[in-house]
Amino acid sequence: MYRQANRILSGTHLTALKNQRNYLFTSQLRQKSSTPINTVIMFVPQQEAWVVERMGKFHRILEPGLNVLLPIVDRVKYVQSLKEIAIDVPKQSAITSDNVTLSIDGVLYLRILDPYYASYGVEDPEFAITQLAQTTMRSELGKMSLDKVFRERESLNVSIVDAINKAAAAWGIMCLRYEIRDIKLPSRVHEAMQMQVEAERRKRAAILESEGVREADINVAEGKRQARILASEAQRMEQINQANGEAAAMLAIADARAKGLQMVAKSLMAKDGKNAASLAIAEQYVSAFQNLARENNTLILPQNVGDVSSMVAQAMTVYKTIQSNGNGDPPKESPKNGTRIDDSTGSTDSILPSDVEIEARKSQNLAK
């Protein structure tokens, strides 16, 4: 029995020592202030609360400043700091909703609001808060996927703080905030995430490049369209300007022609006008014969080529006929050299003399 009891006690002691060692080595907590000895006159520092027991029972909490205690009877049992405390939450593993194992640690910030409950409500408030933070973090991570853990890190911190405050209210402790310090992923998951990031960036680069090519093609097409529009507008304006110029030129030529005809008409009405007209026709007849046989080899010539006077007389006869028809008078002279005038219509038909017609037929036969 004695040996068995020793074994049980030794096993319990070893377990307690092991837990205490793990707690001390995995959590870097602040050093607790040692309880002062009763010297009757006690000076309490600022932002500290001393819990005094009288004869083993809670008596009062000493305020900062001068305090007097009874010797032997009164004893300072607990010393609680009212400052904000930062506690390192040890690294732990957690499994997300998509079965990814994470190694995560953080920092917990808390403050003691009620020294009485912090002293008598829990044995070790800092250890209890640390364990509560770890279990709450595991449960909250189990509700999220891996991608959500990185996206909703702030909401995860807030949910952990709310869960800790609900449990720590009975201990007189308030959790101010919780910050996730580091998240470590398995090597394979980390490599997969790196590949995913690289693929996403390659996709974005391809999309941006395609959009750049599309914008370039659109700009080139738009430039070509604008160029064609401007070219068509320029061509249209050129044609309009050319047409306006030709019209103005035709009007100017017609105006000059009309003025020239008016001057010719005035000249013909003069004393020697008919002689001048005869001279002009003779000159044109001679100049017309200068251009013969320059382009074609086949020529049709009248019989009396050298008789300029007869050609001038014939031209003057045509002029008198047109003048008489323009005045409404019937022709008084019959045309010469085969020119026939129809009295009913006033039109003239030119016929060749017989010898000229024979020569023309011979020329046609030769051409054939």
Tab-separated table of C-alpha atoms in Angstrom:
chain	number	residue	atom	x	y	z
A	1	MET	CA	0.000	0.000	0.000
A	2	TYR	CA	2.780	2.365	0.897
A	3	ARG	CA	4.631	1.656	-2.336
A	4	GLN	CA	1.418	2.051	-4.373
A	5	ALA	CA	0.656	5.332	-2.672
A	6	ASN	CA	4.164	6.521	-3.328
A	7	ARG	CA	3.797	5.541	-6.966
A	8	ILE	CA	0.498	7.449	-7.244
A	9	LEU	CA	1.935	10.482	-5.486
A	10	SER	CA	5.091	10.362	-7.537
A	11	GLY	CA	3.065	10.066	-10.784
A	12	THR	CA	0.853	12.972	-9.786
A	13	HIS	CA	3.848	15.002	-8.778
A	14	LEU	CA	5.616	14.263	-12.055
A	15	THR	CA	2.513	15.225	-14.041
A	16	ALA	CA	2.199	18.477	-12.125
A	17	LEU	CA	5.870	19.223	-12.581
A	18	LYS	CA	5.615	18.437	-16.283
A	19	ASN	CA	2.614	20.733	-16.740
A	20	GLN	CA	4.295	23.468	-14.752
A	21	ARG	CA	7.485	23.101	-16.788
A	22	ASN	CA	5.558	23.234	-20.084
A	23	TYR	CA	3.653	26.267	-18.867
A	24	LEU	CA	6.804	28.090	-17.809
A	25	PHE	CA	8.723	27.267	-20.981
A	26	THR	CA	5.887	27.803	-23.482
A	27	SER	CA	4.455	31.030	-22.047
A	28	GLN	CA	6.507	34.064	-21.286
A	29	LEU	CA	4.461	35.652	-18.535
A	30	ARG	CA	5.314	38.633	-16.418
A	31	GLN	CA	7.060	38.006	-13.146
A	32	LYS	CA	4.625	37.971	-10.275
A	33	SER	CA	5.258	40.336	-7.399
A	34	SER	CA	6.068	38.597	-4.156
A	35	THR	CA	3.723	39.197	-1.276
A	36	PRO	CA	5.209	41.780	1.131
A	37	ILE	CA	5.716	41.097	4.839
A	38	ASN	CA	3.450	42.922	7.270
A	39	THR	CA	5.413	45.809	8.711
A	40	VAL	CA	2.330	47.527	10.216
A	41	ILE	CA	2.893	50.626	8.039
A	42	MET	CA	2.523	49.650	4.353
A	43	PHE	CA	3.059	51.761	1.261
A	44	VAL	CA	1.096	50.452	-1.748
A	45	PRO	CA	2.435	51.478	-5.207
A	46	GLN	CA	0.224	53.055	-7.839
A	47	GLN	CA	-1.761	50.707	-10.120
A	48	GLU	CA	-1.479	47.828	-7.672
A	49	ALA	CA	-4.064	46.227	-5.405
A	50	TRP	CA	-3.052	44.322	-2.269
A	51	VAL	CA	-5.538	41.803	-0.978
A	52	VAL	CA	-5.352	41.564	2.835
A	53	GLU	CA	-6.593	38.610	4.864
A	54	ARG	CA	-7.265	38.849	8.597
A	55	MET	CA	-6.853	35.584	10.344
A	56	GLY	CA	-7.126	33.702	7.045
A	57	LYS	CA	-10.282	35.511	5.884
A	58	PHE	CA	-10.608	38.276	3.305
A	59	HIS	CA	-10.482	41.608	5.069
A	60	ARG	CA	-9.960	44.415	2.569
A	61	ILE	CA	-8.042	45.668	-0.487
A	62	LEU	CA	-5.380	48.241	0.186
A	63	GLU	CA	-5.495	51.384	-1.917
A	64	PRO	CA	-2.321	53.003	-3.320
A	65	GLY	CA	-0.557	55.084	-0.698
A	66	LEU	CA	-0.178	54.789	3.093
A	67	ASN	CA	-1.978	51.917	4.862
A	68	VAL	CA	-1.764	50.547	8.421
A	69	LEU	CA	-2.117	46.841	9.238
A	70	LEU	CA	-2.293	44.953	12.452
A	71	PRO	CA	0.731	42.820	13.119
A	72	ILE	CA	0.393	39.024	13.086
A	73	VAL	CA	-3.374	39.234	12.486
A	74	ASP	CA	-3.318	40.885	9.032
A	75	ARG	CA	-1.455	39.412	6.098
A	76	VAL	CA	-1.037	40.515	2.464
A	77	LYS	CA	-2.156	37.412	0.588
A	78	TYR	CA	-2.316	38.566	-3.074
A	79	VAL	CA	-0.785	41.377	-5.051
A	80	GLN	CA	-2.650	42.197	-8.286
A	81	SER	CA	-1.418	44.599	-10.950
A	82	LEU	CA	-4.084	46.848	-12.487
A	83	LYS	CA	-2.000	47.656	-15.565
A	84	GLU	CA	-2.632	46.203	-18.996
A	85	ILE	CA	-0.857	42.875	-19.287
A	86	ALA	CA	0.486	41.344	-22.520
A	87	ILE	CA	0.586	37.552	-22.476
A	88	ASP	CA	2.285	35.459	-25.119
A	89	VAL	CA	-0.048	32.700	-26.313
A	90	PRO	CA	2.097	29.629	-27.129
A	91	LYS	CA	2.193	28.198	-30.616
A	92	GLN	CA	-0.386	25.510	-31.244
A	93	SER	CA	-1.815	23.500	-34.104
A	94	ALA	CA	-5.352	23.922	-35.366
A	95	ILE	CA	-7.358	22.335	-38.174
A	96	THR	CA	-9.472	24.463	-40.486
A	97	SER	CA	-12.826	23.474	-41.961
A	98	ASP	CA	-11.112	22.298	-45.170
A	99	ASN	CA	-8.788	19.960	-43.172
A	100	VAL	CA	-5.604	22.039	-43.318
A	101	THR	CA	-3.373	21.936	-40.241
A	102	LEU	CA	-2.069	25.337	-39.143
A	103	SER	CA	0.535	26.297	-36.578
A	104	ILE	CA	-0.577	29.575	-35.044
A	105	ASP	CA	0.401	31.765	-32.096
A	106	GLY	CA	-0.632	35.161	-30.841
A	107	VAL	CA	-0.495	37.835	-28.158
A	108	LEU	CA	-3.254	38.442	-25.605
A	109	TYR	CA	-3.836	41.797	-23.920
A	110	LEU	CA	-5.876	41.813	-20.697
A	111	ARG	CA	-6.525	43.868	-17.580
A	112	ILE	CA	-7.695	42.992	-14.052
A	113	LEU	CA	-10.869	44.876	-13.219
A	114	ASP	CA	-11.766	43.276	-9.876
A	115	PRO	CA	-8.808	42.160	-7.695
A	116	TYR	CA	-11.111	40.184	-5.396
A	117	TYR	CA	-12.473	37.899	-8.151
A	118	ALA	CA	-9.020	37.700	-9.772
A	119	SER	CA	-7.626	36.448	-6.437
A	120	TYR	CA	-10.393	34.102	-5.302
A	121	GLY	CA	-12.222	33.286	-8.534
A	122	VAL	CA	-9.424	31.345	-10.235
A	123	GLU	CA	-6.175	29.832	-9.064
A	124	ASP	CA	-3.913	31.234	-11.791
A	125	PRO	CA	-5.734	33.846	-13.900
A	126	GLU	CA	-3.000	34.244	-16.503
A	127	PHE	CA	-2.681	30.505	-17.107
A	128	ALA	CA	-6.478	30.178	-17.281
A	129	ILE	CA	-6.753	33.020	-19.782
A	130	THR	CA	-3.977	31.518	-21.920
A	131	GLN	CA	-5.629	28.114	-22.053
A	132	LEU	CA	-8.980	29.707	-22.799
A	133	ALA	CA	-7.434	31.711	-25.652
A	134	GLN	CA	-5.917	28.565	-27.155
A	135	THR	CA	-9.109	26.523	-27.022
A	136	THR	CA	-11.185	29.421	-28.375
A	137	MET	CA	-8.725	29.920	-31.212
A	138	ARG	CA	-8.934	26.235	-32.143
A	139	SER	CA	-12.724	26.289	-32.182
A	140	GLU	CA	-12.893	29.487	-34.226
A	141	LEU	CA	-10.355	28.229	-36.760
A	142	GLY	CA	-12.339	25.014	-37.139
A	143	LYS	CA	-15.257	27.090	-38.454
A	144	MET	CA	-13.235	28.756	-41.226
A	145	SER	CA	-11.505	27.624	-44.390
A	146	LEU	CA	-7.861	28.371	-45.105
A	147	ASP	CA	-8.589	31.259	-47.429
A	148	LYS	CA	-10.998	32.766	-44.928
A	149	VAL	CA	-8.376	32.679	-42.171
A	150	PHE	CA	-6.145	35.058	-44.141
A	151	ARG	CA	-8.980	37.263	-45.386
A	152	GLU	CA	-10.921	37.548	-42.106
A	153	ARG	CA	-8.051	37.773	-39.677
A	154	GLU	CA	-9.548	40.774	-37.920
A	155	SER	CA	-12.936	39.126	-37.457
A	156	LEU	CA	-11.165	36.049	-36.044
A	157	ASN	CA	-9.442	38.232	-33.448
A	158	VAL	CA	-12.726	39.883	-32.484
A	159	SER	CA	-14.538	36.565	-32.093
A	160	ILE	CA	-11.756	35.203	-29.874
A	161	VAL	CA	-11.900	38.314	-27.662
A	162	ASP	CA	-15.683	38.012	-27.302
A	163	ALA	CA	-15.451	34.327	-26.340
A	164	ILE	CA	-12.711	35.026	-23.757
A	165	ASN	CA	-14.624	37.909	-22.161
A	166	LYS	CA	-17.727	35.765	-21.671
A	167	ALA	CA	-15.748	33.177	-19.701
A	168	ALA	CA	-13.411	35.599	-17.888
A	169	ALA	CA	-16.170	37.841	-16.543
A	170	ALA	CA	-16.409	35.635	-13.435
A	171	TRP	CA	-12.681	36.048	-12.841
A	172	GLY	CA	-12.712	39.844	-12.773
A	173	ILE	CA	-10.528	39.981	-15.903
A	174	MET	CA	-11.321	41.717	-19.205
A	175	CYS	CA	-9.616	40.766	-22.465
A	176	LEU	CA	-8.918	43.961	-24.404
A	177	ARG	CA	-7.687	42.487	-27.704
A	178	TYR	CA	-6.110	39.449	-29.251
A	179	GLU	CA	-3.634	39.588	-32.112
A	180	ILE	CA	-2.557	36.633	-34.258
A	181	ARG	CA	1.190	36.953	-34.559
A	182	ASP	CA	2.256	34.181	-36.899
A	183	ILE	CA	0.574	31.523	-39.023
A	184	LYS	CA	2.661	28.668	-40.387
A	185	LEU	CA	1.441	26.282	-43.059
A	186	PRO	CA	2.640	22.820	-44.026
A	187	SER	CA	5.310	22.809	-46.701
A	188	ARG	CA	3.093	21.165	-49.320
A	189	VAL	CA	0.239	23.552	-48.686
A	190	HIS	CA	2.652	26.456	-48.829
A	191	GLU	CA	4.020	25.259	-52.182
A	192	ALA	CA	0.489	24.788	-53.526
A	193	MET	CA	-0.414	28.316	-52.459
A	194	GLN	CA	2.727	29.670	-54.118
A	195	MET	CA	1.818	27.867	-57.340
A	196	GLN	CA	-1.710	29.233	-57.095
A	197	VAL	CA	-0.393	32.765	-56.624
A	198	GLU	CA	1.985	32.377	-59.577
A	199	ALA	CA	-0.809	31.012	-61.765
A	200	GLU	CA	-3.068	33.886	-60.731
A	201	ARG	CA	-0.382	36.418	-61.558
A	202	ARG	CA	0.318	34.762	-64.920
A	203	LYS	CA	-3.401	34.872	-65.667
A	204	ARG	CA	-3.529	38.565	-64.774
A	205	ALA	CA	-0.476	39.230	-66.939
A	206	ALA	CA	-2.076	37.379	-69.882
A	207	ILE	CA	-5.324	39.273	-69.394
A	208	LEU	CA	-3.526	42.601	-69.222
A	209	GLU	CA	-1.489	41.747	-72.316
A	210	SER	CA	-4.601	40.735	-74.258
A	211	GLU	CA	-6.357	43.904	-73.160
A	212	GLY	CA	-3.345	45.906	-74.309
A	213	VAL	CA	-3.390	44.183	-77.706
A	214	ARG	CA	-7.120	44.781	-77.991
A	215	GLU	CA	-6.753	48.451	-77.120
A	216	ALA	CA	-3.906	48.757	-79.633
A	217	ASP	CA	-6.007	47.144	-82.380
A	218	ILE	CA	-8.938	49.378	-81.507
A	219	ASN	CA	-6.717	52.450	-81.639
A	220	VAL	CA	-5.229	51.376	-84.993
A	221	ALA	CA	-8.685	50.681	-86.450
A	222	GLU	CA	-9.986	53.968	-85.106
A	223	GLY	CA	-7.016	55.782	-86.602
A	224	LYS	CA	-7.564	54.131	-89.982
A	225	ARG	CA	-11.263	54.984	-89.862
A	226	GLN	CA	-10.529	58.609	-89.012
A	227	ALA	CA	-7.891	58.727	-91.760
A	228	ARG	CA	-10.318	57.360	-94.340
A	229	ILE	CA	-13.010	59.773	-93.212
A	230	LEU	CA	-10.614	62.697	-93.440
A	231	ALA	CA	-9.360	61.491	-96.838
A	232	SER	CA	-12.920	61.189	-98.144
A	233	GLU	CA	-13.748	64.625	-96.761
A	234	ALA	CA	-10.642	66.036	-98.432
A	235	GLN	CA	-11.518	64.316	-101.709
A	236	ARG	CA	-15.072	65.612	-101.512
A	237	MET	CA	-13.866	69.142	-100.852
A	238	GLU	CA	-11.363	68.801	-103.691
A	239	GLN	CA	-14.089	67.652	-106.073
A	240	ILE	CA	-16.373	70.442	-104.901
A	241	ASN	CA	-13.613	72.997	-105.348
A	242	GLN	CA	-12.715	71.518	-108.748
A	243	ALA	CA	-16.367	71.580	-109.832
A	244	ASN	CA	-16.722	75.145	-108.581
A	245	GLY	CA	-13.565	76.078	-110.464
A	246	GLU	CA	-14.714	74.383	-113.664
A	247	ALA	CA	-18.127	76.024	-113.336
A	248	ALA	CA	-16.506	79.394	-112.755
A	249	ALA	CA	-14.195	78.774	-115.708
A	250	MET	CA	-17.119	77.755	-117.906
A	251	LEU	CA	-19.023	80.840	-116.830
A	252	ALA	CA	-15.993	82.981	-117.500
A	253	ILE	CA	-15.492	81.348	-120.929
A	254	ALA	CA	-19.180	81.731	-121.742
A	255	ASP	CA	-19.114	85.336	-120.598
A	256	ALA	CA	-16.028	85.986	-122.688
A	257	ARG	CA	-17.600	84.147	-125.611
A	258	ALA	CA	-20.762	86.194	-125.266
A	259	LYS	CA	-18.799	89.411	-125.091
A	260	GLY	CA	-16.747	88.294	-128.073
A	261	LEU	CA	-19.889	87.496	-130.048
A	262	GLN	CA	-21.326	90.837	-129.112
A	263	MET	CA	-18.183	92.511	-130.323
A	264	VAL	CA	-18.247	90.399	-133.521
A	265	ALA	CA	-21.888	91.294	-134.038
A	266	LYS	CA	-21.093	94.977	-133.605
A	267	SER	CA	-18.189	94.599	-135.990
A	268	LEU	CA	-20.359	92.855	-138.604
A	269	MET	CA	-22.839	95.681	-138.437
A	270	ALA	CA	-20.099	98.094	-139.389
A	271	LYS	CA	-19.376	99.237	-142.921
A	272	ASP	CA	-16.686	96.709	-143.843
A	273	GLY	CA	-17.895	93.970	-141.503
A	274	LYS	CA	-18.741	91.495	-144.230
A	275	ASN	CA	-15.337	91.847	-145.817
A	276	ALA	CA	-13.673	91.201	-142.427
A	277	ALA	CA	-15.845	88.094	-141.890
A	278	SER	CA	-14.876	86.836	-145.354
A	279	LEU	CA	-11.229	87.346	-144.527
A	280	ALA	CA	-11.553	85.476	-141.213
A	281	ILE	CA	-13.286	82.518	-142.888
A	282	ALA	CA	-10.620	82.380	-145.558
A	283	GLU	CA	-7.886	82.343	-142.901
A	284	GLN	CA	-9.604	79.543	-140.978
A	285	TYR	CA	-10.024	77.579	-144.215
A	286	VAL	CA	-6.325	77.867	-144.999
A	287	SER	CA	-5.297	76.935	-141.429
A	288	ALA	CA	-7.651	73.921	-141.481
A	289	PHE	CA	-5.825	72.527	-144.515
A	290	GLN	CA	-2.566	72.740	-142.599
A	291	ASN	CA	-3.767	70.014	-140.166
A	292	LEU	CA	-4.731	67.556	-142.897
A	293	ALA	CA	-2.911	64.248	-143.207
A	294	ARG	CA	-1.321	64.508	-139.727
A	295	GLU	CA	-3.228	61.684	-138.057
A	296	ASN	CA	-4.999	59.624	-140.777
A	297	ASN	CA	-3.842	58.500	-144.197
A	298	THR	CA	-7.345	58.474	-145.732
A	299	LEU	CA	-8.488	61.918	-146.871
A	300	ILE	CA	-11.681	63.172	-148.453
A	301	LEU	CA	-11.097	66.431	-150.287
A	302	PRO	CA	-13.455	68.559	-152.323
A	303	GLN	CA	-12.777	68.958	-155.981
A	304	ASN	CA	-12.043	72.675	-155.868
A	305	VAL	CA	-9.550	72.708	-153.023
A	306	GLY	CA	-7.693	75.706	-154.326
A	307	ASP	CA	-10.808	77.770	-154.950
A	308	VAL	CA	-10.806	79.735	-151.700
A	309	SER	CA	-13.216	82.365	-152.994
A	310	SER	CA	-15.929	79.799	-153.648
A	311	MET	CA	-15.528	78.349	-150.124
A	312	VAL	CA	-15.734	81.845	-148.626
A	313	ALA	CA	-18.824	82.574	-150.726
A	314	GLN	CA	-20.410	79.342	-149.551
A	315	ALA	CA	-19.648	80.167	-145.905
A	316	MET	CA	-21.094	83.647	-146.321
A	317	THR	CA	-24.207	82.144	-147.911
A	318	VAL	CA	-24.667	79.857	-144.869
A	319	TYR	CA	-24.185	82.880	-142.587
A	320	LYS	CA	-26.809	84.896	-144.502
A	321	THR	CA	-29.210	81.950	-144.360
A	322	ILE	CA	-28.839	81.605	-140.587
A	323	GLN	CA	-29.218	85.356	-140.187
A	324	SER	CA	-32.368	85.420	-142.306
A	325	ASN	CA	-33.827	82.446	-140.378
A	326	GLY	CA	-33.029	84.162	-137.111
A	327	ASN	CA	-34.914	87.272	-138.266
A	328	GLY	CA	-37.883	85.242	-139.516
A	329	ASP	CA	-37.424	86.205	-143.192
A	330	PRO	CA	-37.411	83.582	-145.963
A	331	PRO	CA	-34.113	83.070	-147.736
A	332	LYS	CA	-33.686	85.243	-150.805
A	333	GLU	CA	-30.675	83.515	-152.321
A	334	SER	CA	-30.268	79.875	-153.142
A	335	PRO	CA	-27.130	78.266	-151.779
A	336	LYS	CA	-24.306	77.276	-153.976
A	337	ASN	CA	-22.192	74.172	-154.297
A	338	GLY	CA	-24.948	71.697	-153.527
A	339	THR	CA	-26.442	73.318	-150.395
A	340	ARG	CA	-30.229	72.922	-150.299
A	341	ILE	CA	-32.595	74.825	-148.014
A	342	ASP	CA	-35.962	73.396	-146.995
A	343	ASP	CA	-38.576	76.175	-147.105
A	344	SER	CA	-40.952	74.408	-144.726
A	345	THR	CA	-38.512	73.791	-141.864
A	346	GLY	CA	-35.800	76.290	-142.652
A	347	SER	CA	-33.077	73.652	-142.253
A	348	THR	CA	-30.176	73.252	-144.649
A	349	ASP	CA	-28.917	70.025	-146.189
A	350	SER	CA	-25.422	69.934	-147.521
A	351	ILE	CA	-24.868	67.826	-150.577
A	352	LEU	CA	-21.606	67.217	-152.349
A	353	PRO	CA	-21.146	67.913	-156.092
A	354	SER	CA	-21.101	64.890	-158.272
A	355	ASP	CA	-17.376	64.964	-158.929
A	356	VAL	CA	-16.654	65.340	-155.211
A	357	GLU	CA	-18.943	62.420	-154.412
A	358	ILE	CA	-17.136	60.299	-156.993
A	359	GLU	CA	-13.784	61.152	-155.491
A	360	ALA	CA	-15.083	60.291	-151.995
A	361	ARG	CA	-16.276	56.895	-153.149
A	362	LYS	CA	-12.920	56.203	-154.738
A	363	SER	CA	-11.154	57.098	-151.537
A	364	GLN	CA	-13.419	54.743	-149.562
A	365	ASN	CA	-12.700	51.912	-151.974
A	366	LEU	CA	-8.991	52.559	-151.660
A	367	ALA	CA	-9.264	52.546	-147.871
A	368	LYS	CA	-11.048	49.187	-147.984
